[in-house]
PDB file of C-alpha atoms and ligand atoms in Angstrom:
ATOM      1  CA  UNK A   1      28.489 -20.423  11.326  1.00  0.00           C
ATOM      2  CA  UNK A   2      28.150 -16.586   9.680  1.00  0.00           C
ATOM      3  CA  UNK A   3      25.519 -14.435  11.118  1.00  0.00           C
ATOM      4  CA  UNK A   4      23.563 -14.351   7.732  1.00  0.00           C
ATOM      5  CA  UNK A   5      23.311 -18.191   8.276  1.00  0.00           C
ATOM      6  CA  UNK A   6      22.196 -17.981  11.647  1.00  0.00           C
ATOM      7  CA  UNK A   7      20.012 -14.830  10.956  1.00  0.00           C
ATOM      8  CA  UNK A   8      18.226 -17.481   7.779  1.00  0.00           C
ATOM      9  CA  UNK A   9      17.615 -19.886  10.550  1.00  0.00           C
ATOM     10  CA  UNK A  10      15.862 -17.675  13.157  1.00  0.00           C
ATOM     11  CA  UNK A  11      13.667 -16.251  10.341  1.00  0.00           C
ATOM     12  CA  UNK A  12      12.896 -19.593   8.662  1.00  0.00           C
ATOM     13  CA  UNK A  13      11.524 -20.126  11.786  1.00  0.00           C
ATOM     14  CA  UNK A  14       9.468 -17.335  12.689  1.00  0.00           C
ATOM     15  CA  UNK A  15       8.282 -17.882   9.062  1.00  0.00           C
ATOM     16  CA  UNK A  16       7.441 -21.355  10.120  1.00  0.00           C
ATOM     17  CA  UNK A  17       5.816 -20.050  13.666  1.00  0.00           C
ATOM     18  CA  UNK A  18       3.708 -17.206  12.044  1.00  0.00           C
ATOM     19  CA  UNK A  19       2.082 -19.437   9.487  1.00  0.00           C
ATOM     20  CA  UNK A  20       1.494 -22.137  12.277  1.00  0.00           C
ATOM     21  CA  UNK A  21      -0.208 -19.550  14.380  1.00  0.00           C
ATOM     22  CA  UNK A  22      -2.784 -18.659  11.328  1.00  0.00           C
ATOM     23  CA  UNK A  23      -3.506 -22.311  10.730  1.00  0.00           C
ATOM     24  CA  UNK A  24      -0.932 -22.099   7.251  1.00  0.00           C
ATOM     25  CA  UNK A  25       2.053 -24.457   6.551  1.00  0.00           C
ATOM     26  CA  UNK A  26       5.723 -22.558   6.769  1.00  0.00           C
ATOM     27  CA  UNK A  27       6.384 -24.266   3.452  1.00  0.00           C
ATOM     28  CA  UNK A  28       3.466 -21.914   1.684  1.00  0.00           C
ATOM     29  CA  UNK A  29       5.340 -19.162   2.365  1.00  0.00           C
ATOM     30  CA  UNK A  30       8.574 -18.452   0.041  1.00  0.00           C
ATOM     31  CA  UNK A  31      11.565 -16.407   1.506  1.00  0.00           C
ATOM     32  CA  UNK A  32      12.792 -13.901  -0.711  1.00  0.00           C
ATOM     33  CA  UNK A  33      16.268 -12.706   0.701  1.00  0.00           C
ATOM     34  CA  UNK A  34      16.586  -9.271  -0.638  1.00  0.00           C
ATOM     35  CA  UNK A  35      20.930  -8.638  -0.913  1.00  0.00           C
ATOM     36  CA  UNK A  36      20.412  -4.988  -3.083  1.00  0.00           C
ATOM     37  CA  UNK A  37      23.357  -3.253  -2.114  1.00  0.00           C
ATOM     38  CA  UNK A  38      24.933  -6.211  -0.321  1.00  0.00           C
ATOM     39  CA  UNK A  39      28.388  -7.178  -1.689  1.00  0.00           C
ATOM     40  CA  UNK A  40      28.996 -10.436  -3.722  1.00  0.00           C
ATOM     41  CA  UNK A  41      31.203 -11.960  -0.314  1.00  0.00           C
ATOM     42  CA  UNK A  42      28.016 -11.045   1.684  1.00  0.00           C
ATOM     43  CA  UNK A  43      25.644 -13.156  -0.729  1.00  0.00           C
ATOM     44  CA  UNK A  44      27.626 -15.962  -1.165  1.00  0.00           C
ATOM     45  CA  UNK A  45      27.200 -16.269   2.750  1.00  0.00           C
ATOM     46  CA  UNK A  46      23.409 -17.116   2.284  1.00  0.00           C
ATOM     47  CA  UNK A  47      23.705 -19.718  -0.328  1.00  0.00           C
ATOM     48  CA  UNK A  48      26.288 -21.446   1.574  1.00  0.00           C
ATOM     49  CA  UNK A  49      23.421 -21.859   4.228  1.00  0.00           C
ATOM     50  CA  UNK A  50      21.016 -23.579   1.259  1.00  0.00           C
ATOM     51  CA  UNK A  51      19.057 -20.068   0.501  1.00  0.00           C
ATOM     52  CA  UNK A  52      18.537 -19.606  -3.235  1.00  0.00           C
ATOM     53  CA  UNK A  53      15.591 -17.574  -4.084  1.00  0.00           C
ATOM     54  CA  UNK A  54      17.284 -13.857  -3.924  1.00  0.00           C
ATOM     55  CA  UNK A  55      15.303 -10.366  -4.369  1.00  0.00           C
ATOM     56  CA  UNK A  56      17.618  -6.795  -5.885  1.00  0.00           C
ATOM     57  CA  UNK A  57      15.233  -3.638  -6.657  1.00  0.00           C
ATOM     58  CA  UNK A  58      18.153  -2.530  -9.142  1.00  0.00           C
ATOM     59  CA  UNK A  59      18.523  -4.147 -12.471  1.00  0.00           C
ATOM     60  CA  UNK A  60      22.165  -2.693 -13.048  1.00  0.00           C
ATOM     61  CA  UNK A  61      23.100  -3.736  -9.519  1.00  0.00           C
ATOM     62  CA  UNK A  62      21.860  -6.915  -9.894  1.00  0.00           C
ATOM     63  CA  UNK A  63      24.075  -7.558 -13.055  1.00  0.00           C
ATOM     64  CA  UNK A  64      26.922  -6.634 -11.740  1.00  0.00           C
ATOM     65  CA  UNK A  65      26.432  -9.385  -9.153  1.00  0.00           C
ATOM     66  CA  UNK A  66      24.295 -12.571  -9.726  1.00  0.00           C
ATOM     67  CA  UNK A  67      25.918 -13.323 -13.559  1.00  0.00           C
ATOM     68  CA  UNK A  68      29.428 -14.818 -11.281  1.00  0.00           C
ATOM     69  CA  UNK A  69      26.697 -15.912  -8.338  1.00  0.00           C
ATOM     70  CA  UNK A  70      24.812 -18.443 -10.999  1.00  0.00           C
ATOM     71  CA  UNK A  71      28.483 -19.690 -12.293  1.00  0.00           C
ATOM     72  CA  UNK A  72      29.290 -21.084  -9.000  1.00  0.00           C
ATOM     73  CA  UNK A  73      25.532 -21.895  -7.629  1.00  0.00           C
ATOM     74  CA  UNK A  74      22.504 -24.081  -9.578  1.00  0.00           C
ATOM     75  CA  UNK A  75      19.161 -23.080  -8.970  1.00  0.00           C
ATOM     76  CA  UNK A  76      19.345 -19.479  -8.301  1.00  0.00           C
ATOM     77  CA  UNK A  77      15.974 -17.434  -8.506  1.00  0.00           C
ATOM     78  CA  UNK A  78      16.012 -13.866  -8.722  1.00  0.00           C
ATOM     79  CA  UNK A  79      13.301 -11.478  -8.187  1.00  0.00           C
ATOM     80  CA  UNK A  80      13.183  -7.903  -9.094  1.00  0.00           C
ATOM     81  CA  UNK A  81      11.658  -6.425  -6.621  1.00  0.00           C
ATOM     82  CA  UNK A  82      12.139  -2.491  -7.394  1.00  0.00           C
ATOM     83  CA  UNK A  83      10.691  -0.349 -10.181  1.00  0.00           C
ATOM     84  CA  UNK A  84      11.086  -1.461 -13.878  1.00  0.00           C
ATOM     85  CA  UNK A  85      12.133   1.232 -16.386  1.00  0.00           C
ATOM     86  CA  UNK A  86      10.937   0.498 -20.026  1.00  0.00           C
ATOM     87  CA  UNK A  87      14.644   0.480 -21.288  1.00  0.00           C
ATOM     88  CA  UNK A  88      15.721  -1.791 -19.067  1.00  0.00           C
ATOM     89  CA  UNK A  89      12.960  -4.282 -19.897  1.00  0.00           C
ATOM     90  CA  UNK A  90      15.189  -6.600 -22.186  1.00  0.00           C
ATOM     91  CA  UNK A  91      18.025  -6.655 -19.491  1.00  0.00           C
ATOM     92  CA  UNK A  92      15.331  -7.367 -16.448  1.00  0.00           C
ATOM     93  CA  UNK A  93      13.855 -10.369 -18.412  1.00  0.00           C
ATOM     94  CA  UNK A  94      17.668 -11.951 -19.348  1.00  0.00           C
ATOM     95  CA  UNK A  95      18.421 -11.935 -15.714  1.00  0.00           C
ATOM     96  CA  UNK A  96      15.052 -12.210 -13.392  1.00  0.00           C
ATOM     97  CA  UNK A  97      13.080 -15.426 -13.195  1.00  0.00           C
ATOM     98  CA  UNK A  98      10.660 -12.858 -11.360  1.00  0.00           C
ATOM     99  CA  UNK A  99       9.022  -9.109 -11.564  1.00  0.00           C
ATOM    100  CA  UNK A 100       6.789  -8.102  -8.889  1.00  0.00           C
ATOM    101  CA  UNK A 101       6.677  -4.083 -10.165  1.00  0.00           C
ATOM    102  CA  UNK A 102       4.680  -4.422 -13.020  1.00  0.00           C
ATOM    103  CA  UNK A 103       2.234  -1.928 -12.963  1.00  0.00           C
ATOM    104  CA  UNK A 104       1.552   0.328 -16.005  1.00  0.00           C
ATOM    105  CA  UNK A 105       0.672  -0.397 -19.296  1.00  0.00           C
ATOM    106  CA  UNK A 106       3.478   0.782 -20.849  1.00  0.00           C
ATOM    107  CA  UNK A 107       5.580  -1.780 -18.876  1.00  0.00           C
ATOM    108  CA  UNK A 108       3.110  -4.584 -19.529  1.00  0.00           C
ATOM    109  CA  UNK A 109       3.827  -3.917 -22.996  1.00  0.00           C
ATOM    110  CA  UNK A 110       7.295  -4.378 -23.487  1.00  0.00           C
ATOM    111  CA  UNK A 111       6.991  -6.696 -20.936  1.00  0.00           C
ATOM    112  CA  UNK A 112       5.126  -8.952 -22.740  1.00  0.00           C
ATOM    113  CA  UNK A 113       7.138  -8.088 -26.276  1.00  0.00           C
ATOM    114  CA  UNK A 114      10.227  -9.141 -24.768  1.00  0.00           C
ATOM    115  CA  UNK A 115       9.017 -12.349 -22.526  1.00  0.00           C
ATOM    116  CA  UNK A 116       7.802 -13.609 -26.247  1.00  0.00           C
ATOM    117  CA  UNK A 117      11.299 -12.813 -27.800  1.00  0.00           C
ATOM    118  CA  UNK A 118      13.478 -14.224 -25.234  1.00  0.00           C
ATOM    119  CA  UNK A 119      11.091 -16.879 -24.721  1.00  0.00           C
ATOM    120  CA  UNK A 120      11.007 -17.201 -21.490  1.00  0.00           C
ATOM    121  CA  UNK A 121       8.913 -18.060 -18.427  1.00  0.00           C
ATOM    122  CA  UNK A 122       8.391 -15.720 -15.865  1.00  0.00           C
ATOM    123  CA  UNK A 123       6.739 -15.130 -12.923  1.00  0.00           C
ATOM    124  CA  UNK A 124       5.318 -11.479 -12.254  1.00  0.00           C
ATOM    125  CA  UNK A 125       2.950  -9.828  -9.748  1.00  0.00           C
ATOM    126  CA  UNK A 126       1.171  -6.490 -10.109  1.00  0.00           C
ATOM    127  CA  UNK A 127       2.144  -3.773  -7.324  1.00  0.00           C
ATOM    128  CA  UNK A 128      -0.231  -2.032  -6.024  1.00  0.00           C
ATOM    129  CA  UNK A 129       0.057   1.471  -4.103  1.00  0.00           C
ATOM    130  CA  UNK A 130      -2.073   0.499  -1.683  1.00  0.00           C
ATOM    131  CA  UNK A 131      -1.286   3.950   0.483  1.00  0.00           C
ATOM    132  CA  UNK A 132      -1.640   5.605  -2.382  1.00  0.00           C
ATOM    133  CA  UNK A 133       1.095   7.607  -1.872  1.00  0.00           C
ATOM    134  CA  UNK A 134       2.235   9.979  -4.919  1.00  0.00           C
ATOM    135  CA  UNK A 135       5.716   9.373  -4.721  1.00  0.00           C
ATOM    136  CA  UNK A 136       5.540   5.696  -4.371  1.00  0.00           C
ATOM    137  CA  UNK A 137       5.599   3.025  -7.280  1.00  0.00           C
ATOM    138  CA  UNK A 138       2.305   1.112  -7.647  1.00  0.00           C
ATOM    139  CA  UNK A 139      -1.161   1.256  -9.682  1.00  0.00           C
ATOM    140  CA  UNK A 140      -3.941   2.814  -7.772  1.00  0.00           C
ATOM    141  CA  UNK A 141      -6.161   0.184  -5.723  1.00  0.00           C
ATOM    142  CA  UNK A 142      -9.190   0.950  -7.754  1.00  0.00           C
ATOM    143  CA  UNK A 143      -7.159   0.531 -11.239  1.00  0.00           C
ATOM    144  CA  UNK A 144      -5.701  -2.867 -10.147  1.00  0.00           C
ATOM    145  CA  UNK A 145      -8.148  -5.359 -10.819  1.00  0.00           C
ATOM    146  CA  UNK A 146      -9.166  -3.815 -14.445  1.00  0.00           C
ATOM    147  CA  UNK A 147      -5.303  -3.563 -15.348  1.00  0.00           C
ATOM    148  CA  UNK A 148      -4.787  -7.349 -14.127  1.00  0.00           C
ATOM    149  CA  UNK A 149      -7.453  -8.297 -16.543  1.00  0.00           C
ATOM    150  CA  UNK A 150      -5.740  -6.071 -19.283  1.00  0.00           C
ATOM    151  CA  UNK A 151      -2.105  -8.098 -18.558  1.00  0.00           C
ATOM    152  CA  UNK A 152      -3.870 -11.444 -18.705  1.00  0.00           C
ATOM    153  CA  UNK A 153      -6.088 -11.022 -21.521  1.00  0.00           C
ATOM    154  CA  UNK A 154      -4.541  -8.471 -23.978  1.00  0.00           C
ATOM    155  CA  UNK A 155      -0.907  -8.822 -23.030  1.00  0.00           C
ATOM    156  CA  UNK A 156      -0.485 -12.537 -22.231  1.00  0.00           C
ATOM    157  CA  UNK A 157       1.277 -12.180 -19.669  1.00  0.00           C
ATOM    158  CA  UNK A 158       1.485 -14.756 -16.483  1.00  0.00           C
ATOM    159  CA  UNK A 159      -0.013 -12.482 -13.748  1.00  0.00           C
ATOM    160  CA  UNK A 160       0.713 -14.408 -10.366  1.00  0.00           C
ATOM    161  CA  UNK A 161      -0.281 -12.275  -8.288  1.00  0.00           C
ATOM    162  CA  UNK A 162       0.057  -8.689  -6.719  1.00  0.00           C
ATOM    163  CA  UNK A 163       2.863  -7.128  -4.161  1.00  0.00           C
ATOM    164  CA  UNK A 164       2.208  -4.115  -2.196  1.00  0.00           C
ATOM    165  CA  UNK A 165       4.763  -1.826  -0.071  1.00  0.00           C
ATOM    166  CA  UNK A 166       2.773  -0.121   2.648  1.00  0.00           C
ATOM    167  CA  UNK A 167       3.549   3.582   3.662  1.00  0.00           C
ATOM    168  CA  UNK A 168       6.427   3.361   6.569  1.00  0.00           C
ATOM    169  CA  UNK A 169       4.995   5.390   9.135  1.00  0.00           C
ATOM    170  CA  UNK A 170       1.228   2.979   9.027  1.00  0.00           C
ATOM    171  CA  UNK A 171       0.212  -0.152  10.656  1.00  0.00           C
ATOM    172  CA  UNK A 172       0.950  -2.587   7.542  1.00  0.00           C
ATOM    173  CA  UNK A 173      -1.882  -4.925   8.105  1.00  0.00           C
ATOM    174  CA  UNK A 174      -5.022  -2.906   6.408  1.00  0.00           C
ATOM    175  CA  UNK A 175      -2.813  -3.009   3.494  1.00  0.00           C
ATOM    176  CA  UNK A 176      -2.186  -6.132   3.616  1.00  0.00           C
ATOM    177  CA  UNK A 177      -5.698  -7.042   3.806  1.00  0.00           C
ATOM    178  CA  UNK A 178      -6.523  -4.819   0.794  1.00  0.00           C
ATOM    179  CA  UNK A 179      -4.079  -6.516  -0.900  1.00  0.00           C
ATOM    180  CA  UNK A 180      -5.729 -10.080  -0.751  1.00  0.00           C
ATOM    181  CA  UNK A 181      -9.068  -8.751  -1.135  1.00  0.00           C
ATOM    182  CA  UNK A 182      -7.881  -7.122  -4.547  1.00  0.00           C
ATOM    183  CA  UNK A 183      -5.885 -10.706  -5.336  1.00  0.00           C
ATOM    184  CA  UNK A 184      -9.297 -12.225  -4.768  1.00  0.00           C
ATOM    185  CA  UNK A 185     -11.397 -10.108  -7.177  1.00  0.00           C
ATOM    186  CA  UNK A 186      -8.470 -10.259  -9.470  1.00  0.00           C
ATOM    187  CA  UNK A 187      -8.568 -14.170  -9.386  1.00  0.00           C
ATOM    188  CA  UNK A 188      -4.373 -14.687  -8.736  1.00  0.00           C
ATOM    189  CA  UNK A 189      -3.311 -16.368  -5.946  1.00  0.00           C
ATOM    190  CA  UNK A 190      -0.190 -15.027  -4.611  1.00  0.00           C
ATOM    191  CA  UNK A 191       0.807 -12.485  -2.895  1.00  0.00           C
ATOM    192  CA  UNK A 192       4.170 -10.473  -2.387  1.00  0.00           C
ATOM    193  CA  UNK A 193       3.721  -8.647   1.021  1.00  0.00           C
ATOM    194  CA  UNK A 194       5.490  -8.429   4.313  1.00  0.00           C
ATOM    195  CA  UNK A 195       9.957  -7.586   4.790  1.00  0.00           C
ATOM    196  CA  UNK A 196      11.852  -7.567   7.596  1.00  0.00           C
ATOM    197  CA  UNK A 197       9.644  -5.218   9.988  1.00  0.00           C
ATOM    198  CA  UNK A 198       6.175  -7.097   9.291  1.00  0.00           C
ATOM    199  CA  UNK A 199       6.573 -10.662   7.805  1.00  0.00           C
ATOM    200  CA  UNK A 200       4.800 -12.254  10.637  1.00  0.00           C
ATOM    201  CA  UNK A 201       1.768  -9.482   9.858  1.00  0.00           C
ATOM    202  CA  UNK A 202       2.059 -10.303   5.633  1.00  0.00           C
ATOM    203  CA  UNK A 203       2.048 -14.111   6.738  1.00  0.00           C
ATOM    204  CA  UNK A 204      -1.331 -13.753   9.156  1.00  0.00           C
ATOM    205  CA  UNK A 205      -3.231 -11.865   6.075  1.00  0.00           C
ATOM    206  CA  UNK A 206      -1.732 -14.570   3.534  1.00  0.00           C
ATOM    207  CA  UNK A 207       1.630 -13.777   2.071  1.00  0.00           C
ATOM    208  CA  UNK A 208       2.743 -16.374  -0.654  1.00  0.00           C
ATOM    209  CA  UNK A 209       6.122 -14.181  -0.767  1.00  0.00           C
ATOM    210  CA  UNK A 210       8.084 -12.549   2.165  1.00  0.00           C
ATOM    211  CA  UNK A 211      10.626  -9.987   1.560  1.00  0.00           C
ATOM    212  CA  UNK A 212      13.685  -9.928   4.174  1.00  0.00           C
ATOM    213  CA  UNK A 213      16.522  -7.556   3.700  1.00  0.00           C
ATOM    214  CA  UNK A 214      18.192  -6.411   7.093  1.00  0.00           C
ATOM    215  CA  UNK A 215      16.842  -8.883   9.029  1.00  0.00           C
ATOM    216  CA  UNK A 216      18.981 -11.414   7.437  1.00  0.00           C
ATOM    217  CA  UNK A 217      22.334  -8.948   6.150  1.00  0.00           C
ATOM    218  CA  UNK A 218      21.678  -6.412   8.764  1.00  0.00           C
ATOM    219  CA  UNK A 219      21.231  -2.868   8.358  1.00  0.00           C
ATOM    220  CA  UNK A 220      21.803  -0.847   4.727  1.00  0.00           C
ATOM    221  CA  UNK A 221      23.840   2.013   6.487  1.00  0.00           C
TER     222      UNK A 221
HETATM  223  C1  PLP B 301      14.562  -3.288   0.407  1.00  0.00           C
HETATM  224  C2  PLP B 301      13.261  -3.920   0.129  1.00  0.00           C
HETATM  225  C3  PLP B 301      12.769  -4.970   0.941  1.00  0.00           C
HETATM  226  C4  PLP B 301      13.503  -5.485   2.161  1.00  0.00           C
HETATM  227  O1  PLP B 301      13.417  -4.564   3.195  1.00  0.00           O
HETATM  228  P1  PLP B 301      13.998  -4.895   4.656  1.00  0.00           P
HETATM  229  O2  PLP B 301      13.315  -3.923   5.529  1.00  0.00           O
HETATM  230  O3  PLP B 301      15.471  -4.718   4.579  1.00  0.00           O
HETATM  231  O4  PLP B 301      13.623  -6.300   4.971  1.00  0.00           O
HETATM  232  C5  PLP B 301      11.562  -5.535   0.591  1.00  0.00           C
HETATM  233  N1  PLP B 301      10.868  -5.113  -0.490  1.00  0.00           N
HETATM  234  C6  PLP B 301      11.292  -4.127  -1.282  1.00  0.00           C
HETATM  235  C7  PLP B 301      10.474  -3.715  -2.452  1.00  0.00           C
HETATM  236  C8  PLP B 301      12.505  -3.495  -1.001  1.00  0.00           C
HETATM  237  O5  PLP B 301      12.921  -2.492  -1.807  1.00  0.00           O
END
């Protein structure tokens, strides 16, 4: 057995153990193996071992390796995890079956422009910046509910939920709970929280989504 297999069994089961512990079935809770800057070889490790729902914050990256993947493999879903440029929009919606960065208007835009082209159904969650932080990705927490509405209502777009990166260096679970309260007002149901360091946390304040790079692959170098 490869270590990625046995490293998908020990965290399908502390998947299964957290959601036990907050009264939640494992099965609620949807492992997205994030492989961005794993190799092909490495990838091909984890859908031996049955995983098939795959997360890459790059869209180029991701082309170069999941067009051979879904030759060889039925079923794949792939979830862009990382920022979406506006050029990239029509590539991102060819390959993704998920987006879980959408969070400017701009984006919702041609988001929703190309979704009705391509016709195509997809899955997408609004990210929130939770921390705040300037650098990082995200619509502000007090912006998130209004621009949810603005997605659902003037864009058409299939809002499933929101996804949230907390700042490194804090404890992840207020932002988790902000998270789900803002999910709440919002009215969508899922939500994208929680990788490798604080699944377990994401899964006690209601995670509908995990996001597990090194714990599975090991470490990005
Ligand atoms: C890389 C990444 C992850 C996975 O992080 P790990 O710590 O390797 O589990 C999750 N979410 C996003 C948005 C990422 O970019």
């Amino acid at each position: 057995m490869s270590v990625v297999s046995q490293n998908l069994t020990e965290i399908r089961q502390s998947i299964i153990d957290a959601a036990k512990k907050s009264d939640r079935q494992g099965g609620d809770v949807e492992l997205i193996t994030v492989s961005k800057t794993f190799s092909v070889e490495e990838i091909e490790q984890a859908l031996e071992a049955g995983q098939r729902v795959f997360g890459e914050n790059r869209v180029q990256e991701a082309y170069s390796k999941w067009p051979i993947l879904r030759e060889k493999y039925a079923d794949i879903e792939l979830h862009l995890i990382g920022p979406l440029q506006s050029n990239k929009t029509k590539e991102a919606v060819a390959l993704f079956d998920a987006i879980h960065t959408v969070d400017r208007e701009k984006i919702a835009k041609a988001l929703a422009k190309e979704i009705s082209t391509q016709q195509k159904q997809m899955k997408l969650f609004v990210q929130v910046n939770t921390g705040e932080e300037p650098q990082k990705a995200g619509i502000a927490p007090r912006d998130a509910v209004a621009f949810v509405q603005r997605c659902v209502e003037i864009h058409d777009l299939n809002i499933c939920g929101l996804m949230c990166i907390p700042p490194f260096e804090e404890n992840s679970g207020p932002h988790f709970a902000l998270l789900a309260e803002l999910a709440k007002k919002a009215k969508v149901k899922k939500l994208s929280m929680g990788m490798s360091a604080d699944f377990q946390t994401a899964i006690e304040f209601g995670a509908s989504h995990v996001r597990v790079g090194s714990a599975i692959f090991g470490g990005r170098g």
